[in-house]
Coordinates of C-alpha atoms and ligand atoms in Angstrom, one line a residue:
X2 CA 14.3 150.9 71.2
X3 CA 13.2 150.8 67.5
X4 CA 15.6 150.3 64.3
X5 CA 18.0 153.2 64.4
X6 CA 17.7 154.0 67.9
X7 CA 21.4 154.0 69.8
X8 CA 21.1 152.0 73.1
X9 CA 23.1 154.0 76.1
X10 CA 24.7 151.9 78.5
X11 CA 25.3 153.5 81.7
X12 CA 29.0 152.9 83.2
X13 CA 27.9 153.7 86.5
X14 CA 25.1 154.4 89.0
X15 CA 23.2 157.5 87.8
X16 CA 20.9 157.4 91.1
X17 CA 16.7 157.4 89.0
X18 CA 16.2 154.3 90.6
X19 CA 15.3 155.9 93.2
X20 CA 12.6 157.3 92.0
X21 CA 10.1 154.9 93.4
X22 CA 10.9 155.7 96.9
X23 CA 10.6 159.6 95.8
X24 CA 7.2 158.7 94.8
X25 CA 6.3 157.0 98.3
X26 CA 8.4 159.7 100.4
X27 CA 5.9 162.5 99.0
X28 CA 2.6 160.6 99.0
X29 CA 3.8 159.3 102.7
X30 CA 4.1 163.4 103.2
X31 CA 0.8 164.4 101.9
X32 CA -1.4 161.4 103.2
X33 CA -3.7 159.6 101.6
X34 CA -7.4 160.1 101.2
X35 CA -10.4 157.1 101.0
X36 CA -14.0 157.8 101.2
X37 CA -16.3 155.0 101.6
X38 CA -20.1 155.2 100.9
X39 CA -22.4 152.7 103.1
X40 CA -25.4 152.0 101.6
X41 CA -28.2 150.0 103.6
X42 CA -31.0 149.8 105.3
X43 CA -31.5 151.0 108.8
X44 CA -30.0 148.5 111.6
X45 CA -28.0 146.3 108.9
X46 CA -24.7 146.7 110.7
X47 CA -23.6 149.3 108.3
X48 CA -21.7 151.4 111.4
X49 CA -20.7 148.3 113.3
X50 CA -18.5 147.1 110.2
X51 CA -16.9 150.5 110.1
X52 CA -15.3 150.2 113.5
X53 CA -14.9 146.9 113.0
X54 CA -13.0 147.3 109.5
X55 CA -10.5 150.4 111.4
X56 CA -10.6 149.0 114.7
X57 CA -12.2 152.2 116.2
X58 CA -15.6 153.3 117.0
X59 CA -16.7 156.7 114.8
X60 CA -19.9 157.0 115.1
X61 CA -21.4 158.4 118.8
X62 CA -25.0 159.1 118.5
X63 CA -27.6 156.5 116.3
X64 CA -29.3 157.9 113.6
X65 CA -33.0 159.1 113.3
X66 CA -34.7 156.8 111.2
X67 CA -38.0 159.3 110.9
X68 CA -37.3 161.6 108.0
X69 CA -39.3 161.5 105.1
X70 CA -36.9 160.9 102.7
X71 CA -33.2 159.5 102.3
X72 CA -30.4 161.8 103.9
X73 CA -26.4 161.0 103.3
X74 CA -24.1 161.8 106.3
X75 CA -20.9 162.3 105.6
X76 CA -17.8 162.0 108.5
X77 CA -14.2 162.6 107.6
X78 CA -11.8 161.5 110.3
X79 CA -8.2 161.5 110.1
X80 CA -6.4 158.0 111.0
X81 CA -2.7 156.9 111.1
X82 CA -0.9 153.9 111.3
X83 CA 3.0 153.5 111.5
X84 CA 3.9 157.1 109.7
X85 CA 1.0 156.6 107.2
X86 CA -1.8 159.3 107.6
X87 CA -4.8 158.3 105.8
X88 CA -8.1 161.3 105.8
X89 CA -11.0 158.5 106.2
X90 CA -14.8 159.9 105.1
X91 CA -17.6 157.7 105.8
X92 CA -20.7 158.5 104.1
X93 CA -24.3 157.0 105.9
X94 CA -27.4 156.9 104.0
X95 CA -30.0 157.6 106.5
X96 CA -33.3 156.6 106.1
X97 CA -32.5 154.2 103.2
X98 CA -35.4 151.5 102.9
X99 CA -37.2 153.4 105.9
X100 CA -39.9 155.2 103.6
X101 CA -43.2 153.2 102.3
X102 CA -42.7 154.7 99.1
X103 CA -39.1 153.7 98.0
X104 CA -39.3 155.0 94.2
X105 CA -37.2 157.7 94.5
X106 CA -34.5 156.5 97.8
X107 CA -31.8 155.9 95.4
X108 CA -31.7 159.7 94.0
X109 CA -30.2 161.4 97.0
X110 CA -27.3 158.9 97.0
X111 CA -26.8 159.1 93.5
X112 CA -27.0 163.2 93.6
X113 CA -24.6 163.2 96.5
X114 CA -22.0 161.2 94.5
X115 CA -22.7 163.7 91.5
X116 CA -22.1 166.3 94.1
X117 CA -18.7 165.4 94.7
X118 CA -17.4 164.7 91.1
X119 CA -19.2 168.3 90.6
X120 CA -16.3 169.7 92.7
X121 CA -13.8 168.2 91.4
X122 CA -14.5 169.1 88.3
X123 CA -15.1 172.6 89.2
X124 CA -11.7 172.7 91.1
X125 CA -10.2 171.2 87.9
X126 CA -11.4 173.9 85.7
X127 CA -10.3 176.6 87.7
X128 CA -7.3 178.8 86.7
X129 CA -5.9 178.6 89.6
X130 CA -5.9 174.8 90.7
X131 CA -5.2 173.6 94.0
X132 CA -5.5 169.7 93.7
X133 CA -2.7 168.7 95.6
X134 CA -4.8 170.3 98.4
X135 CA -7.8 169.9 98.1
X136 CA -10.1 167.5 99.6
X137 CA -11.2 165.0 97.6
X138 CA -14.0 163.9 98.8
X139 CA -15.1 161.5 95.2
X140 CA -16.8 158.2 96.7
X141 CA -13.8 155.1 96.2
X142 CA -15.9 152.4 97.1
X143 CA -19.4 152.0 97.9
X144 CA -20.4 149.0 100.6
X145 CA -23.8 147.9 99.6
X146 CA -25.2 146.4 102.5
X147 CA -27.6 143.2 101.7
X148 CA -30.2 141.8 104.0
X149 CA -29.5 138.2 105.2
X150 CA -32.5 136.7 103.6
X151 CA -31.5 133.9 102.2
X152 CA -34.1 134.5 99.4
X153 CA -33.1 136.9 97.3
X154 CA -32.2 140.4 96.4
X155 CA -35.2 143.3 97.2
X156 CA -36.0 145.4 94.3
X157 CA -34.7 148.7 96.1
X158 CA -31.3 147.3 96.4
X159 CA -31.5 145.7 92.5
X160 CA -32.5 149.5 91.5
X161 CA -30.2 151.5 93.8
X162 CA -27.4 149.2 92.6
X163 CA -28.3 149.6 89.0
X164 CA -28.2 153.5 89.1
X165 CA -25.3 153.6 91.0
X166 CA -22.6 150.8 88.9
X167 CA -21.9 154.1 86.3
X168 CA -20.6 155.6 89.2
X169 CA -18.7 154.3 91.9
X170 CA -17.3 151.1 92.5
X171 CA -20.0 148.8 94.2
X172 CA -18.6 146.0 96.5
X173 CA -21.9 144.3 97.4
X174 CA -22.0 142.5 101.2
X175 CA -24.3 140.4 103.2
X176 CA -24.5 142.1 106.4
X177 CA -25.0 140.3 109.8
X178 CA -24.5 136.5 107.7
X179 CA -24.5 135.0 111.1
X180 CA -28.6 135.3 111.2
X181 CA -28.1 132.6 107.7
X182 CA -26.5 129.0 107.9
X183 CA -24.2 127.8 105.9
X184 CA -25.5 125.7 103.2
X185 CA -28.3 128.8 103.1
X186 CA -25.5 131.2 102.0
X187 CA -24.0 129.6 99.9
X188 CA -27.3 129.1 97.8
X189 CA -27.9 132.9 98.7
X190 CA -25.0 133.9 97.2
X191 CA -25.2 132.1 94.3
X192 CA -28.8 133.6 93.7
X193 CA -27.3 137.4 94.8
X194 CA -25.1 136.9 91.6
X195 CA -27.1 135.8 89.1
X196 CA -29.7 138.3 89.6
X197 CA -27.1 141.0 89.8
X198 CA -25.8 139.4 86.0
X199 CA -29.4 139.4 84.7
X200 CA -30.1 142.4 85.2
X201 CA -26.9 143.7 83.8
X202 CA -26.1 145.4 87.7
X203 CA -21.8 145.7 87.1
X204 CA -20.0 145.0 90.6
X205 CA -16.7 146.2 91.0
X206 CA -14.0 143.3 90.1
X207 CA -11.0 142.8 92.2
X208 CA -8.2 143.9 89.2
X209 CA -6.2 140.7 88.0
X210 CA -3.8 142.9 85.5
X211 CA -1.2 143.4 88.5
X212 CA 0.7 139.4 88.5
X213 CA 1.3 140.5 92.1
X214 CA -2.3 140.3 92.9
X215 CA -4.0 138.0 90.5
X216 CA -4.4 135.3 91.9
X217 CA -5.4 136.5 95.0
X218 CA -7.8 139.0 93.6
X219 CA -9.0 136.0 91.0
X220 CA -9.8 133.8 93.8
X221 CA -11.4 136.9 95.8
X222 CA -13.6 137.9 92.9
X223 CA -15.4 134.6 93.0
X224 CA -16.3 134.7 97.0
X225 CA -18.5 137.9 96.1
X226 CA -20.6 139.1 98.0
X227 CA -18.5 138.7 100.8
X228 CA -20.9 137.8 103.9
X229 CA -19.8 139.8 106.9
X230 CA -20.0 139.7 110.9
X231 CA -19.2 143.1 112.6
X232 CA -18.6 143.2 116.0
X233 CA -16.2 145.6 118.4
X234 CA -16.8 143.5 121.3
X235 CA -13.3 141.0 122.6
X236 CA -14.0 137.8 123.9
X237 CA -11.6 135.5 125.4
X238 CA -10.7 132.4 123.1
X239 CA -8.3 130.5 124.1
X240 CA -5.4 132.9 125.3
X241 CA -6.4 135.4 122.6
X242 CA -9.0 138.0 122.6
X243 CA -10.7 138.3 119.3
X244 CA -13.7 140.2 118.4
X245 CA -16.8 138.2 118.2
X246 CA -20.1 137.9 118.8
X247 CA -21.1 135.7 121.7
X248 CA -24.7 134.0 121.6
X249 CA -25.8 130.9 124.1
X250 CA -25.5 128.6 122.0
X251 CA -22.1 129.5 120.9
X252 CA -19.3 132.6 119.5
X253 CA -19.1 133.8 115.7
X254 CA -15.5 135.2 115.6
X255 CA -15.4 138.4 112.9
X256 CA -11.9 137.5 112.3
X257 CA -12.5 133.5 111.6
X258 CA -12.7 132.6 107.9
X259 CA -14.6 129.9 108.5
X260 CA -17.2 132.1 110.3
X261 CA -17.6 135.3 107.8
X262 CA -16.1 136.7 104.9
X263 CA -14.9 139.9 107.6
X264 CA -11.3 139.3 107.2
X265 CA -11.3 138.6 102.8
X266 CA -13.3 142.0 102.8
X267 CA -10.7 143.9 105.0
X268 CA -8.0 142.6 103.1
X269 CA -9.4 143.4 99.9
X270 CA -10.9 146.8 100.4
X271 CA -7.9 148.2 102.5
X272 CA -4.6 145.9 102.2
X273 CA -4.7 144.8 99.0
X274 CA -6.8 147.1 96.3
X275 CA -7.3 150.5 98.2
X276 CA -5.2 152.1 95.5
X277 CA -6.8 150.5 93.0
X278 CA -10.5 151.7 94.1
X279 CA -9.0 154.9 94.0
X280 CA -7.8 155.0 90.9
X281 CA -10.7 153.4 89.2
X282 CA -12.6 156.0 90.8
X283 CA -10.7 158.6 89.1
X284 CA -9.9 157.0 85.4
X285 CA -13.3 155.5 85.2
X286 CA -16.2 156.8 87.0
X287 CA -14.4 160.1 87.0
X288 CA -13.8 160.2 83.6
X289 CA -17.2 159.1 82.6
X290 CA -19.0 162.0 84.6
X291 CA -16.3 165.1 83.1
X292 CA -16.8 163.4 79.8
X293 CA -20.6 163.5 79.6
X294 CA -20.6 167.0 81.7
X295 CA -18.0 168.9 79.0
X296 CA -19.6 167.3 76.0
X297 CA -23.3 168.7 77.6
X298 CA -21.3 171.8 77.8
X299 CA -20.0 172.0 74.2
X300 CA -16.5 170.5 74.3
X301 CA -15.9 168.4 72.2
X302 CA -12.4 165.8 70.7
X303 CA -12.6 166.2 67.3
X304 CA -14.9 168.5 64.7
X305 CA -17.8 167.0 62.2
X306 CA -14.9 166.1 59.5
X307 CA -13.1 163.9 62.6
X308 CA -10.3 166.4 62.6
X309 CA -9.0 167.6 66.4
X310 CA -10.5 170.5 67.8
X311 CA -8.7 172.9 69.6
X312 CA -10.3 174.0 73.1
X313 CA -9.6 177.5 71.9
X314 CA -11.7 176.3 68.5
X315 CA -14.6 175.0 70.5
X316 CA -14.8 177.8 72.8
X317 CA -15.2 179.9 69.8
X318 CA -17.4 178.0 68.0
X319 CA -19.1 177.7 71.2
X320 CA -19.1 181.5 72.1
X321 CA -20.3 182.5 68.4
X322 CA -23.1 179.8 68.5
X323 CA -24.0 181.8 72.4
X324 CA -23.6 184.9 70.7
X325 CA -26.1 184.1 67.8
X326 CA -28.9 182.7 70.1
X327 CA -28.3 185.6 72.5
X328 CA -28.8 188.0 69.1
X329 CA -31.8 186.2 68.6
X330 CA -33.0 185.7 71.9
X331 CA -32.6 189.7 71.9
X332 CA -34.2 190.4 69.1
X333 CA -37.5 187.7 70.1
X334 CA -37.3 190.0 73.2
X335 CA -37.5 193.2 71.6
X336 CA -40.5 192.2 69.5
X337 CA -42.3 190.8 72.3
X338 CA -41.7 194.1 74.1
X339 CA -43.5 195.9 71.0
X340 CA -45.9 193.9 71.0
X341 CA -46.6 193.9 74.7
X342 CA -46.1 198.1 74.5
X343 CA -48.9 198.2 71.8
X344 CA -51.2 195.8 73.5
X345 CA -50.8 197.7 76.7
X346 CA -51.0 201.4 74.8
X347 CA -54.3 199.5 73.3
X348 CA -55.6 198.5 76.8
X349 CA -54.9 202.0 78.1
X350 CA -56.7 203.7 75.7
X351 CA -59.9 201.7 75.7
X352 CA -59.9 202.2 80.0
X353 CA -59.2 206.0 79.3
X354 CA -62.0 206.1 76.8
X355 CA -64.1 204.4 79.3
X356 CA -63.0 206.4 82.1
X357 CA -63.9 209.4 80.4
X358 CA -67.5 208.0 79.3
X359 CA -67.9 207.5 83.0
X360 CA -66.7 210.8 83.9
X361 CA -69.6 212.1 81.6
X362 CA -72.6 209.9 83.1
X363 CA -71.4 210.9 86.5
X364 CA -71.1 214.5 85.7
X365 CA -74.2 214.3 84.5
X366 CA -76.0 212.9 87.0
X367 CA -74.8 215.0 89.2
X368 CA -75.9 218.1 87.9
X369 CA -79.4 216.6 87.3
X370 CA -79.1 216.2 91.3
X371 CA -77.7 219.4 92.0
X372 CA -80.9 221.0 90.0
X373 CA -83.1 218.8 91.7
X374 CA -81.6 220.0 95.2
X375 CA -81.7 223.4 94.1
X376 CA -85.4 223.3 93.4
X377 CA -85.8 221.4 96.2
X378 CA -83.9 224.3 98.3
X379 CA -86.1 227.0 96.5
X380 CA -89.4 225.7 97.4
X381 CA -88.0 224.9 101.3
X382 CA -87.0 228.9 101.3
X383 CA -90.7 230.2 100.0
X384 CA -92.2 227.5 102.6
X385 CA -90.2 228.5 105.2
X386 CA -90.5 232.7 104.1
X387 CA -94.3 231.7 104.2
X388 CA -94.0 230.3 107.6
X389 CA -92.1 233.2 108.8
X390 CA -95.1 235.5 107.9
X391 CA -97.2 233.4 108.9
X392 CA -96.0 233.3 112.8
X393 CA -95.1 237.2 112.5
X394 CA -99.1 237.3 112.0
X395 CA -99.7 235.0 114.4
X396 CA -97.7 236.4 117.0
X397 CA -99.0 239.8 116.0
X398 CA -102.6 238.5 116.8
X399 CA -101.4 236.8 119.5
X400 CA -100.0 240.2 121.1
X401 CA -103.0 241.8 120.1
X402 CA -105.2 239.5 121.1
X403 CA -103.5 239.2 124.7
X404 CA -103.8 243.1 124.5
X405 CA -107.2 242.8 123.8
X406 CA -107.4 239.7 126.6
X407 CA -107.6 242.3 129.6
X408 CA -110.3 245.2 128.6
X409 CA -112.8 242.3 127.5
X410 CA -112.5 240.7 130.7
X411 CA -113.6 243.4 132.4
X412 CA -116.3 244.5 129.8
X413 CA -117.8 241.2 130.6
X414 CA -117.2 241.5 134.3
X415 CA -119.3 244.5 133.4
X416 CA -121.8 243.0 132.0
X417 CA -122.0 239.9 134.2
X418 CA -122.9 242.6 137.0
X419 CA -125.0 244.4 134.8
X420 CA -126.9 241.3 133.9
X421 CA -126.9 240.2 137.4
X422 CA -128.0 243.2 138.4
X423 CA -130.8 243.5 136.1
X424 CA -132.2 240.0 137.4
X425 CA -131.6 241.1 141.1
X426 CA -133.3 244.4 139.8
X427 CA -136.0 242.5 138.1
X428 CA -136.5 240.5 141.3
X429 CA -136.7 243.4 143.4
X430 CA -139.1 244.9 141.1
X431 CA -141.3 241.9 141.2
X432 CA -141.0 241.7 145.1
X433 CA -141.4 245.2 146.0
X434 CA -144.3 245.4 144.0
X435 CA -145.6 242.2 145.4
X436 CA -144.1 242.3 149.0
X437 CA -143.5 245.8 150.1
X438 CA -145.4 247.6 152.6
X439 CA -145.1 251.5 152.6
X440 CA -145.6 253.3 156.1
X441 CA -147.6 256.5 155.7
X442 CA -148.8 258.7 158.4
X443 CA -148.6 255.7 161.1
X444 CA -150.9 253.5 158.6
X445 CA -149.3 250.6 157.2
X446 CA -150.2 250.2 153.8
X447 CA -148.9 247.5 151.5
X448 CA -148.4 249.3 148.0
X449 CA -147.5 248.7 145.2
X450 CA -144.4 250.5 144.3
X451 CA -144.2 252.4 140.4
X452 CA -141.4 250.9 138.9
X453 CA -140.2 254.6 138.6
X454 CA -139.6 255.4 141.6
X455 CA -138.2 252.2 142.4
X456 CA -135.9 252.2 139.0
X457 CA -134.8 255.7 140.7
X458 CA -133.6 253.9 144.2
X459 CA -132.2 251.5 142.4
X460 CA -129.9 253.7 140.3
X461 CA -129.1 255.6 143.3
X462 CA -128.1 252.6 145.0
X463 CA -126.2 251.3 142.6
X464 CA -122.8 252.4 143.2
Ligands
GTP506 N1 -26.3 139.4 114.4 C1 -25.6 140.5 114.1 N2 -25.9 141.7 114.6 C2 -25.1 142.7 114.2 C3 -24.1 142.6 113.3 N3 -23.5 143.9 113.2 C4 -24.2 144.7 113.9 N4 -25.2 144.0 114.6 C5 -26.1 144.6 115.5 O1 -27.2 145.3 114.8 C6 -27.6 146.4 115.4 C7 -27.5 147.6 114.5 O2 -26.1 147.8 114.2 P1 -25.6 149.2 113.6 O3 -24.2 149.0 113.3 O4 -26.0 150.3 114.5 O5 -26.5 149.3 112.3 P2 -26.5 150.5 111.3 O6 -26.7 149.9 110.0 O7 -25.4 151.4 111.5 O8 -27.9 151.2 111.8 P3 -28.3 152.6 111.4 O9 -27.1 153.5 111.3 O10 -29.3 153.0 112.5 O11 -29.0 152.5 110.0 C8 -26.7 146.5 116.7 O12 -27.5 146.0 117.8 C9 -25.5 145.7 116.4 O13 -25.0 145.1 117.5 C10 -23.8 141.3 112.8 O14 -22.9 141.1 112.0 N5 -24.6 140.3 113.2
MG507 MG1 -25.3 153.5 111.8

């Protein structure tokens, strides 16, 4: 090649064109890995197609369409055919279109695909690398399930698709296109497309750069959006069973061209540009996400004066530029500390000052109690000394006057008798001189008595 350059003819066979089947011999070993992303709202057929596409059924229990937000679920399953292995993950979007507020349904999906680019990259940065192994779990293609009506594309799938073309490679599908007729789809899909040009939503393109797939591919791009059938279920046609969906008024084979679009959508999403989804998935959307993520990091091609930079130049420029804001942070720090301290040292003071002022009232007030108490105390004491002598002299007359109690009693008894006496006496007087008749010498004479003599019987009488 080139002026100068010595072309070697070989003489014989060397044995590098073998190199090819190398190449398949080890990727047959390892296995390959696809992951598929369905995106759609709940019920569109999104599960049926699955088993319909790998002629299996994955999914056991339906989904709860109750959750207040969009949730992805993702299932990996491992599939072979002939001696090919091929580590299948299927990714769900719950929920999606079930919430009345849809603003924000397309975030989850698009943070989920972030997710896995995340760990790639993550993987890729690692010193010790373990790609050949690890699970790539990057979405290939992404299967955005349209409704079949006929009118035209709902703003939740316009915006979901718009935030999501940067990303992953969007193969857009009318789902369950046996519920539209025919002229009605063809109108549809001419109205899907232009709405997806306007408002500049990018599809995935079959690639025509490979002569063995052109024209196919060519001819494929144009029938986008494929409109699909999914069904599991065999009926008999004919000799054949073929899965279709039987209704009264006739059978819509999945596998019949002239029915759906099934078979061009298998063909082109597994036999023909598998490979090709993966790769654009890993040189484009890829690329685009470790490209924006190093350069938010730092890293970046070439330096101000368009000259390369070295990743051990960047990091360097990059650690110095950390070190200086971390200086700086430190030192913002430090004075916001000092000034913190002295507001604080400030704040303690005035409280102590105050504390201390308190301290004063309170030990003031307190004496001014305890004074009043102890006057209080003193006069109590002198009341109560005062009482004290008060019921000693009491008591004292009390004793006395109970001592005194008995020789009274009987000083009046005395003279009660006296007295009584004295009136009995007095009487007696009265009567006897009155009344009393005195006997002498057998002549009764009524005399009058001399109080004398009378005064003298008495008193002898008178014990
Ligand atoms: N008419 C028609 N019905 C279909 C088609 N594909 C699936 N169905 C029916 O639609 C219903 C829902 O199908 P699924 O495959 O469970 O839908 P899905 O999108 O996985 O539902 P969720 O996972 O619950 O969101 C089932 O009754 C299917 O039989 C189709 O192509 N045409
Ligand atoms: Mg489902």
């Amino acid at each position: 090649q080139g002026e100068g350059a010595r072309a070697v003819p070989l003489a014989g066979h060397v044995g590098f064109d073998s190199m090819p089947d190398q190449l398949v011999n080890k990727s047959v070993n390892h296995g390959f890995c696809f992951n598929i992303l369905c995106v759609g709202e709940t019920g569109l057929g999104k599960s049926t197609l699955m088993d319909t596409l790998f002629n299996t059924k994955f999914e056991g229990e339906p989904t709860q369409h109750n959750q207040p937000g969009v949730q992805l679920k993702s299932n990996t399953y491992e599939l072979q055919e002939s001696n090919v292995r091929l580590k299948l993950t299927v990714v769900n979007t719950v929920g999606f279109g079930d919430q009345i507020n849809k603003e924000d349904s397309y975030k989850s999906i698009v943070e989920f695909i972030d997710a896995q680019f995340e760990a790639y990259l993550q993987e890729e940065l690692k010193i010790k690398r373990t790609l050949h192994s690890y699970h790539d779990t990057r979405i290939h293609a992404c299967l955005y399930f349209i409704a079949p009506t006929g009118h035209s594309l709902k703003s939740l799938d316009l915006v979901t698709m718009k935030k999501l073309d940067s990303k992953v490679n969007i193969i857009p599908i009318i789902a369950k296109s046996d519920a539209i007729s025919k002229s009605e789809l063809t109108k549809f899909k001419i109205k899907i497309t232009s709405e997806l040009v306007s408002n500049g939503v990018q599809i995935y393109q079959f690639p025509t750069d490979d002569e063995t797939v052109a024209e196919i591919n060519s001819t494929m791009n144009g029938h986008l959006p494929f409109a699909v059938v999914g069904s599991t279920e065999e009926v008999k046609i004919g000799n054949k069973m073929v899965k279709a969906r039987q209704y009264p008024w006739g059978t819509v084979q999945v596998e019949n061209e002239n029915h759906c679009d099934f078979v061009k959508l298998r063909e082109m999403l597994i036999r023909v540009n598998m490979e090709d989804l993966r790769e654009q998935t890993h040189t484009s959307h890829y690329e685009l996400y470790r490209r924006c993520k190093l350069e938010e990091m730092g890293f970046k091609d070439t330096d101000p004066d368009c000259k390369p930079f070295s990743l051990q130049e960047t990091y360097e420029a990059k650690r110095n530029e950390f070190m200086g804001e971390l200086q700086k942070k430190e030192e913002e720090m430090r004075q916001m500390f000092v000034q913190r301290v002295k507001e604080k040292e400030g704040e303690l003071k005035e409280a102590e000052k105050e504390l201390h002022e308190k301290f004063d009232r309170l030990k003031k007030l307190h004496q001014d109690e305890k004074k009043k108490l102890e006057d209080k105390r003193k006069s109590l004491d002198d009341e109560l000394n005062m009482f004290k002598q008060k019921k000693t002299a009491a008591e004292l007359l009390l004793n006395q006057a109970q001592q005194a109690g008995g020789s009274t009693t009987l000083k009046r008894d005395k003279e009660r008798k006296n007295m009584l006496f004295c009136v009995v006496l007095h009487k007696l007087r009265f009567h006897l001189r009155m009344k009393v008749c005195v006997r002498t010498r057998g002549c009764t004479f009524i005399r009058t008595i001399p109080s004398c003599l009378i005064d003298t019987v008495i008193n002898a009488n008178r014990s």
